[in-house]
Amino acid sequence: MSIRWDGNVAGCCNDWRGYYRIGNAFDTDLNTLWQAEEFNAMRAMLYEGDRDFGPCAGCDALTYRPGLLPDHKGQKTWPAVTDNDKKAVARALAMGPYTKVIKRPWEAL
């Protein structure tokens, strides 16, 4: 979870443009954001090894326990990705990034 200066929450600190929108910490408590459908869908996709969406596409960042399993409740598995998960991912990406994108010369237009 990455909370920006204005309270906007992105799914990951490596999503510095804020493509994967979760919500706003000034409007919604952190527990609700952490358990949001969009966040759980992101977890399901990543747990399955699917990084073919938004800022996760092509990312190879490895972090210590990036909000995945096993968790402190002892959960050992994660449910399979569903169509609802895919719709939640699409919703999180649909509004575009929080930050205006100014492409660098080596980035595709």
CSV table of N, CA and C in Angstrom, one decimal:
chain,number,residue,atom,x,y,z
A,1,MET,N,0.9,-1.2,0.0
A,1,MET,CA,0.0,0.0,0.0
A,1,MET,C,0.9,1.2,0.0
A,2,SER,N,0.6,2.2,-0.8
A,2,SER,CA,1.3,3.4,-0.9
A,2,SER,C,0.3,4.6,-0.7
A,3,ILE,N,0.6,5.4,0.3
A,3,ILE,CA,-0.3,6.5,0.6
A,3,ILE,C,0.5,7.8,0.2
A,4,ARG,N,-0.1,8.5,-0.8
A,4,ARG,CA,0.5,9.7,-1.3
A,4,ARG,C,0.2,10.9,-0.4
A,5,TRP,N,0.8,12.0,-0.7
A,5,TRP,CA,0.7,13.2,0.1
A,5,TRP,C,-0.7,13.7,0.3
A,6,ASP,N,-1.5,13.5,-0.7
A,6,ASP,CA,-2.9,14.0,-0.7
A,6,ASP,C,-3.9,12.9,-0.2
A,7,GLY,N,-3.4,11.8,0.3
A,7,GLY,CA,-4.2,10.7,0.8
A,7,GLY,C,-4.6,9.7,-0.2
A,8,ASN,N,-4.3,9.9,-1.5
A,8,ASN,CA,-4.6,8.9,-2.5
A,8,ASN,C,-3.8,7.7,-2.3
A,9,VAL,N,-4.4,6.5,-2.4
A,9,VAL,CA,-3.7,5.2,-2.1
A,9,VAL,C,-3.6,4.4,-3.4
A,10,ALA,N,-2.3,4.1,-3.7
A,10,ALA,CA,-2.0,3.2,-4.8
A,10,ALA,C,-1.7,1.8,-4.3
A,11,GLY,N,-1.7,0.8,-5.1
A,11,GLY,CA,-1.5,-0.6,-4.6
A,11,GLY,C,-0.1,-0.9,-4.2
A,12,CYS,N,0.9,-0.1,-4.7
A,12,CYS,CA,2.3,-0.4,-4.4
A,12,CYS,C,3.1,0.8,-4.5
A,13,CYS,N,4.2,0.9,-3.7
A,13,CYS,CA,5.0,2.0,-3.7
A,13,CYS,C,5.8,2.1,-5.0
A,14,ASN,N,5.9,1.0,-5.7
A,14,ASN,CA,6.6,1.1,-7.0
A,14,ASN,C,5.7,1.6,-8.1
A,15,ASP,N,4.4,1.8,-7.8
A,15,ASP,CA,3.5,2.4,-8.7
A,15,ASP,C,3.5,3.9,-8.4
A,16,TRP,N,4.6,4.6,-8.7
A,16,TRP,CA,4.8,6.0,-8.4
A,16,TRP,C,3.9,6.9,-9.1
A,17,ARG,N,3.4,6.5,-10.3
A,17,ARG,CA,2.4,7.4,-11.0
A,17,ARG,C,1.0,7.2,-10.5
A,18,GLY,N,0.8,6.1,-9.7
A,18,GLY,CA,-0.6,5.9,-9.2
A,18,GLY,C,-1.6,5.3,-10.2
A,19,TYR,N,-1.1,4.4,-11.0
A,19,TYR,CA,-2.0,3.8,-12.0
A,19,TYR,C,-3.1,2.9,-11.3
A,20,TYR,N,-2.7,2.2,-10.2
A,20,TYR,CA,-3.6,1.3,-9.6
A,20,TYR,C,-4.3,1.9,-8.4
A,21,ARG,N,-5.4,2.5,-8.6
A,21,ARG,CA,-6.1,3.3,-7.6
A,21,ARG,C,-6.9,2.4,-6.6
A,22,ILE,N,-6.7,2.7,-5.3
A,22,ILE,CA,-7.4,2.0,-4.3
A,22,ILE,C,-8.5,2.8,-3.6
A,23,GLY,N,-8.1,4.1,-3.4
A,23,GLY,CA,-9.1,5.0,-2.7
A,23,GLY,C,-8.3,6.1,-2.1
A,24,ASN,N,-8.9,6.8,-1.0
A,24,ASN,CA,-8.2,7.9,-0.4
A,24,ASN,C,-8.3,7.7,1.1
A,25,ALA,N,-7.1,7.8,1.8
A,25,ALA,CA,-7.0,7.6,3.2
A,25,ALA,C,-7.7,8.7,4.0
A,26,PHE,N,-7.9,9.8,3.4
A,26,PHE,CA,-8.6,10.9,4.2
A,26,PHE,C,-10.1,10.6,4.2
A,27,ASP,N,-10.6,9.8,3.3
A,27,ASP,CA,-12.0,9.5,3.2
A,27,ASP,C,-12.4,8.2,3.7
A,28,THR,N,-11.5,7.2,3.8
A,28,THR,CA,-11.7,5.9,4.1
A,28,THR,C,-10.7,5.4,5.1
A,29,ASP,N,-11.1,4.6,6.1
A,29,ASP,CA,-10.1,4.1,7.1
A,29,ASP,C,-9.2,3.1,6.4
A,30,LEU,N,-7.9,3.0,7.0
A,30,LEU,CA,-6.9,2.1,6.3
A,30,LEU,C,-7.3,0.6,6.3
A,31,ASN,N,-8.0,0.1,7.3
A,31,ASN,CA,-8.4,-1.3,7.3
A,31,ASN,C,-9.4,-1.5,6.1
A,32,THR,N,-10.3,-0.6,5.9
A,32,THR,CA,-11.2,-0.7,4.7
A,32,THR,C,-10.5,-0.7,3.4
A,33,LEU,N,-9.5,0.2,3.3
A,33,LEU,CA,-8.7,0.3,2.1
A,33,LEU,C,-7.9,-1.0,1.9
A,34,TRP,N,-7.3,-1.5,3.0
A,34,TRP,CA,-6.5,-2.7,2.9
A,34,TRP,C,-7.3,-4.0,2.5
A,35,GLN,N,-8.5,-4.0,2.9
A,35,GLN,CA,-9.4,-5.1,2.5
A,35,GLN,C,-10.3,-4.8,1.3
A,36,ALA,N,-10.1,-3.7,0.6
A,36,ALA,CA,-10.9,-3.3,-0.5
A,36,ALA,C,-10.9,-4.4,-1.6
A,37,GLU,N,-12.0,-4.5,-2.3
A,37,GLU,CA,-12.1,-5.5,-3.4
A,37,GLU,C,-10.9,-5.4,-4.4
A,38,GLU,N,-10.6,-4.1,-4.7
A,38,GLU,CA,-9.5,-3.9,-5.7
A,38,GLU,C,-8.1,-4.4,-5.1
A,39,PHE,N,-7.9,-4.2,-3.8
A,39,PHE,CA,-6.7,-4.6,-3.2
A,39,PHE,C,-6.6,-6.2,-3.2
A,40,ASN,N,-7.7,-6.8,-2.8
A,40,ASN,CA,-7.7,-8.3,-2.8
A,40,ASN,C,-7.6,-8.9,-4.1
A,41,ALA,N,-8.2,-8.2,-5.1
A,41,ALA,CA,-8.1,-8.7,-6.5
A,41,ALA,C,-6.6,-8.6,-7.0
A,42,MET,N,-5.9,-7.5,-6.6
A,42,MET,CA,-4.5,-7.4,-6.9
A,42,MET,C,-3.7,-8.5,-6.3
A,43,ARG,N,-4.0,-8.8,-5.0
A,43,ARG,CA,-3.3,-9.9,-4.3
A,43,ARG,C,-3.5,-11.2,-5.0
A,44,ALA,N,-4.8,-11.5,-5.4
A,44,ALA,CA,-5.1,-12.8,-6.0
A,44,ALA,C,-4.3,-12.9,-7.3
A,45,MET,N,-4.3,-11.9,-8.1
A,45,MET,CA,-3.6,-11.9,-9.4
A,45,MET,C,-2.1,-12.1,-9.1
A,46,LEU,N,-1.5,-11.4,-8.2
A,46,LEU,CA,-0.1,-11.6,-7.9
A,46,LEU,C,0.3,-12.9,-7.3
A,47,TYR,N,-0.6,-13.4,-6.5
A,47,TYR,CA,-0.4,-14.7,-5.9
A,47,TYR,C,-0.4,-15.8,-6.9
A,48,GLU,N,-1.2,-15.6,-8.0
A,48,GLU,CA,-1.2,-16.6,-9.1
A,48,GLU,C,0.0,-16.4,-10.0
A,49,GLY,N,0.8,-15.3,-9.8
A,49,GLY,CA,1.9,-15.0,-10.7
A,49,GLY,C,1.6,-14.2,-11.9
A,50,ASP,N,0.4,-13.7,-11.9
A,50,ASP,CA,-0.1,-12.9,-13.0
A,50,ASP,C,0.2,-11.4,-12.8
A,51,ARG,N,1.2,-10.9,-13.5
A,51,ARG,CA,1.6,-9.5,-13.5
A,51,ARG,C,1.3,-8.8,-14.7
A,52,ASP,N,0.3,-9.2,-15.5
A,52,ASP,CA,0.0,-8.7,-16.8
A,52,ASP,C,-1.1,-7.6,-16.7
A,53,PHE,N,-1.0,-6.7,-15.7
A,53,PHE,CA,-2.0,-5.6,-15.5
A,53,PHE,C,-1.3,-4.4,-15.0
A,54,GLY,N,-1.7,-3.2,-15.5
A,54,GLY,CA,-1.3,-2.0,-15.0
A,54,GLY,C,0.2,-1.9,-14.7
A,55,PRO,N,0.5,-1.3,-13.5
A,55,PRO,CA,1.9,-1.1,-13.2
A,55,PRO,C,2.7,-2.4,-12.9
A,56,CYS,N,2.0,-3.4,-12.7
A,56,CYS,CA,2.6,-4.7,-12.4
A,56,CYS,C,3.2,-5.4,-13.6
A,57,ALA,N,2.7,-5.0,-14.8
A,57,ALA,CA,3.1,-5.6,-16.1
A,57,ALA,C,4.6,-5.3,-16.2
A,58,GLY,N,5.4,-6.3,-16.3
A,58,GLY,CA,6.8,-6.2,-16.5
A,58,GLY,C,7.6,-5.9,-15.2
A,59,CYS,N,6.9,-5.7,-14.1
A,59,CYS,CA,7.6,-5.4,-12.8
A,59,CYS,C,8.2,-6.7,-12.3
A,60,ASP,N,9.5,-6.6,-11.8
A,60,ASP,CA,10.1,-7.8,-11.2
A,60,ASP,C,10.5,-7.5,-9.8
A,61,ALA,N,9.9,-6.5,-9.2
A,61,ALA,CA,10.3,-6.1,-7.8
A,61,ALA,C,9.9,-7.2,-6.8
A,62,LEU,N,10.8,-7.5,-6.0
A,62,LEU,CA,10.6,-8.5,-4.9
A,62,LEU,C,10.7,-7.7,-3.6
A,63,THR,N,9.8,-7.8,-2.7
A,63,THR,CA,9.8,-7.2,-1.4
A,63,THR,C,9.5,-8.2,-0.3
A,64,TYR,N,9.9,-7.9,0.9
A,64,TYR,CA,9.6,-8.7,2.0
A,64,TYR,C,8.1,-8.7,2.4
A,65,ARG,N,7.4,-9.8,2.2
A,65,ARG,CA,6.0,-9.9,2.5
A,65,ARG,C,5.1,-8.8,1.9
A,66,PRO,N,5.0,-8.7,0.6
A,66,PRO,CA,4.3,-7.6,0.0
A,66,PRO,C,2.8,-7.7,0.1
A,67,GLY,N,2.3,-7.9,1.4
A,67,GLY,CA,0.8,-7.9,1.6
A,67,GLY,C,0.2,-9.2,1.1
A,68,LEU,N,1.1,-10.2,0.9
A,68,LEU,CA,0.5,-11.5,0.4
A,68,LEU,C,0.6,-12.5,1.6
A,69,LEU,N,0.7,-13.8,1.2
A,69,LEU,CA,0.6,-14.9,2.2
A,69,LEU,C,2.0,-15.4,2.4
A,70,PRO,N,2.2,-16.2,3.5
A,70,PRO,CA,1.2,-16.4,4.6
A,70,PRO,C,1.0,-15.2,5.4
A,71,ASP,N,-0.2,-15.0,5.9
A,71,ASP,CA,-0.5,-13.9,6.8
A,71,ASP,C,-0.5,-14.2,8.3
A,72,HIS,N,-0.6,-13.2,9.1
A,72,HIS,CA,-0.6,-13.4,10.5
A,72,HIS,C,-1.7,-14.3,11.1
A,73,LYS,N,-2.7,-14.5,10.3
A,73,LYS,CA,-3.8,-15.3,10.7
A,73,LYS,C,-3.6,-16.8,10.3
A,74,GLY,N,-2.5,-17.1,9.7
A,74,GLY,CA,-2.1,-18.5,9.4
A,74,GLY,C,-2.7,-19.0,8.1
A,75,GLN,N,-3.3,-18.1,7.3
A,75,GLN,CA,-3.9,-18.5,6.0
A,75,GLN,C,-2.7,-19.0,5.1
A,76,LYS,N,-2.9,-20.2,4.5
A,76,LYS,CA,-1.9,-20.8,3.7
A,76,LYS,C,-2.1,-20.7,2.2
A,77,THR,N,-3.4,-20.5,1.8
A,77,THR,CA,-3.7,-20.4,0.4
A,77,THR,C,-4.5,-19.2,0.1
A,78,TRP,N,-4.7,-18.9,-1.1
A,78,TRP,CA,-5.5,-17.8,-1.6
A,78,TRP,C,-6.5,-18.3,-2.6
A,79,PRO,N,-7.7,-17.9,-2.6
A,79,PRO,CA,-8.7,-18.3,-3.6
A,79,PRO,C,-8.2,-18.0,-5.0
A,80,ALA,N,-8.6,-18.8,-6.0
A,80,ALA,CA,-8.3,-18.6,-7.4
A,80,ALA,C,-8.9,-17.3,-7.9
A,81,VAL,N,-8.2,-16.7,-8.9
A,81,VAL,CA,-8.7,-15.5,-9.5
A,81,VAL,C,-10.0,-15.7,-10.2
A,82,THR,N,-11.0,-14.8,-9.9
A,82,THR,CA,-12.3,-14.9,-10.5
A,82,THR,C,-12.6,-13.8,-11.5
A,83,ASP,N,-13.7,-13.9,-12.2
A,83,ASP,CA,-14.1,-12.8,-13.1
A,83,ASP,C,-14.3,-11.5,-12.3
A,84,ASN,N,-14.8,-11.6,-11.1
A,84,ASN,CA,-15.0,-10.4,-10.2
A,84,ASN,C,-13.7,-9.8,-9.9
A,85,ASP,N,-12.6,-10.6,-9.7
A,85,ASP,CA,-11.3,-10.0,-9.4
A,85,ASP,C,-10.8,-9.3,-10.7
A,86,LYS,N,-11.0,-9.8,-11.8
A,86,LYS,CA,-10.6,-9.2,-13.1
A,86,LYS,C,-11.3,-7.9,-13.3
A,87,LYS,N,-12.6,-7.8,-12.9
A,87,LYS,CA,-13.4,-6.6,-13.0
A,87,LYS,C,-12.9,-5.6,-12.0
A,88,ALA,N,-12.5,-6.0,-10.8
A,88,ALA,CA,-12.0,-5.1,-9.8
A,88,ALA,C,-10.7,-4.5,-10.2
A,89,VAL,N,-9.8,-5.3,-10.8
A,89,VAL,CA,-8.6,-4.8,-11.4
A,89,VAL,C,-8.9,-3.7,-12.5
A,90,ALA,N,-9.8,-4.0,-13.3
A,90,ALA,CA,-10.1,-3.1,-14.4
A,90,ALA,C,-10.7,-1.8,-13.8
A,91,ARG,N,-11.5,-1.9,-12.8
A,91,ARG,CA,-12.0,-0.6,-12.1
A,91,ARG,C,-10.9,0.2,-11.5
A,92,ALA,N,-9.9,-0.5,-10.9
A,92,ALA,CA,-8.8,0.2,-10.3
A,92,ALA,C,-7.9,0.9,-11.3
A,93,LEU,N,-7.9,0.4,-12.5
A,93,LEU,CA,-7.0,1.0,-13.6
A,93,LEU,C,-7.8,2.0,-14.5
A,94,ALA,N,-9.1,1.9,-14.4
A,94,ALA,CA,-10.0,2.6,-15.4
A,94,ALA,C,-9.8,4.2,-15.3
A,95,MET,N,-9.6,4.7,-14.2
A,95,MET,CA,-9.6,6.2,-14.0
A,95,MET,C,-8.2,6.8,-14.5
A,96,GLY,N,-7.2,6.0,-14.7
A,96,GLY,CA,-5.9,6.6,-15.1
A,96,GLY,C,-5.2,6.9,-13.8
A,97,PRO,N,-3.9,7.3,-14.0
A,97,PRO,CA,-3.0,7.6,-12.9
A,97,PRO,C,-3.4,8.8,-12.1
A,98,TYR,N,-3.0,8.8,-10.8
A,98,TYR,CA,-3.2,10.0,-10.0
A,98,TYR,C,-2.3,11.2,-10.5
A,99,THR,N,-1.1,10.8,-11.0
A,99,THR,CA,-0.2,11.8,-11.4
A,99,THR,C,-0.2,12.0,-12.9
A,100,LYS,N,-0.2,13.2,-13.4
A,100,LYS,CA,-0.1,13.4,-14.8
A,100,LYS,C,1.1,12.8,-15.4
A,101,VAL,N,0.9,12.0,-16.4
A,101,VAL,CA,2.0,11.3,-17.0
A,101,VAL,C,2.7,12.1,-18.1
A,102,ILE,N,4.0,12.3,-17.9
A,102,ILE,CA,4.9,13.0,-18.8
A,102,ILE,C,5.9,11.9,-19.2
A,103,LYS,N,5.7,11.4,-20.4
A,103,LYS,CA,6.6,10.2,-20.8
A,103,LYS,C,8.0,10.7,-21.1
A,104,ARG,N,8.9,9.8,-20.7
A,104,ARG,CA,10.3,10.0,-20.9
A,104,ARG,C,10.6,9.6,-22.3
A,105,PRO,N,11.7,10.0,-22.9
A,105,PRO,CA,12.0,9.7,-24.3
A,105,PRO,C,12.0,8.2,-24.6
A,106,TRP,N,12.4,7.4,-23.7
A,106,TRP,CA,12.5,5.9,-24.0
A,106,TRP,C,11.2,5.2,-23.8
A,107,GLU,N,10.2,5.8,-23.3
A,107,GLU,CA,8.9,5.2,-23.0
A,107,GLU,C,8.0,5.3,-24.3
A,108,ALA,N,7.3,4.2,-24.5
A,108,ALA,CA,6.4,4.2,-25.6
A,108,ALA,C,5.3,5.3,-25.5
A,109,LEU,N,4.9,5.8,-26.6
A,109,LEU,CA,3.9,6.8,-26.6
A,109,LEU,C,2.5,6.3,-26.5
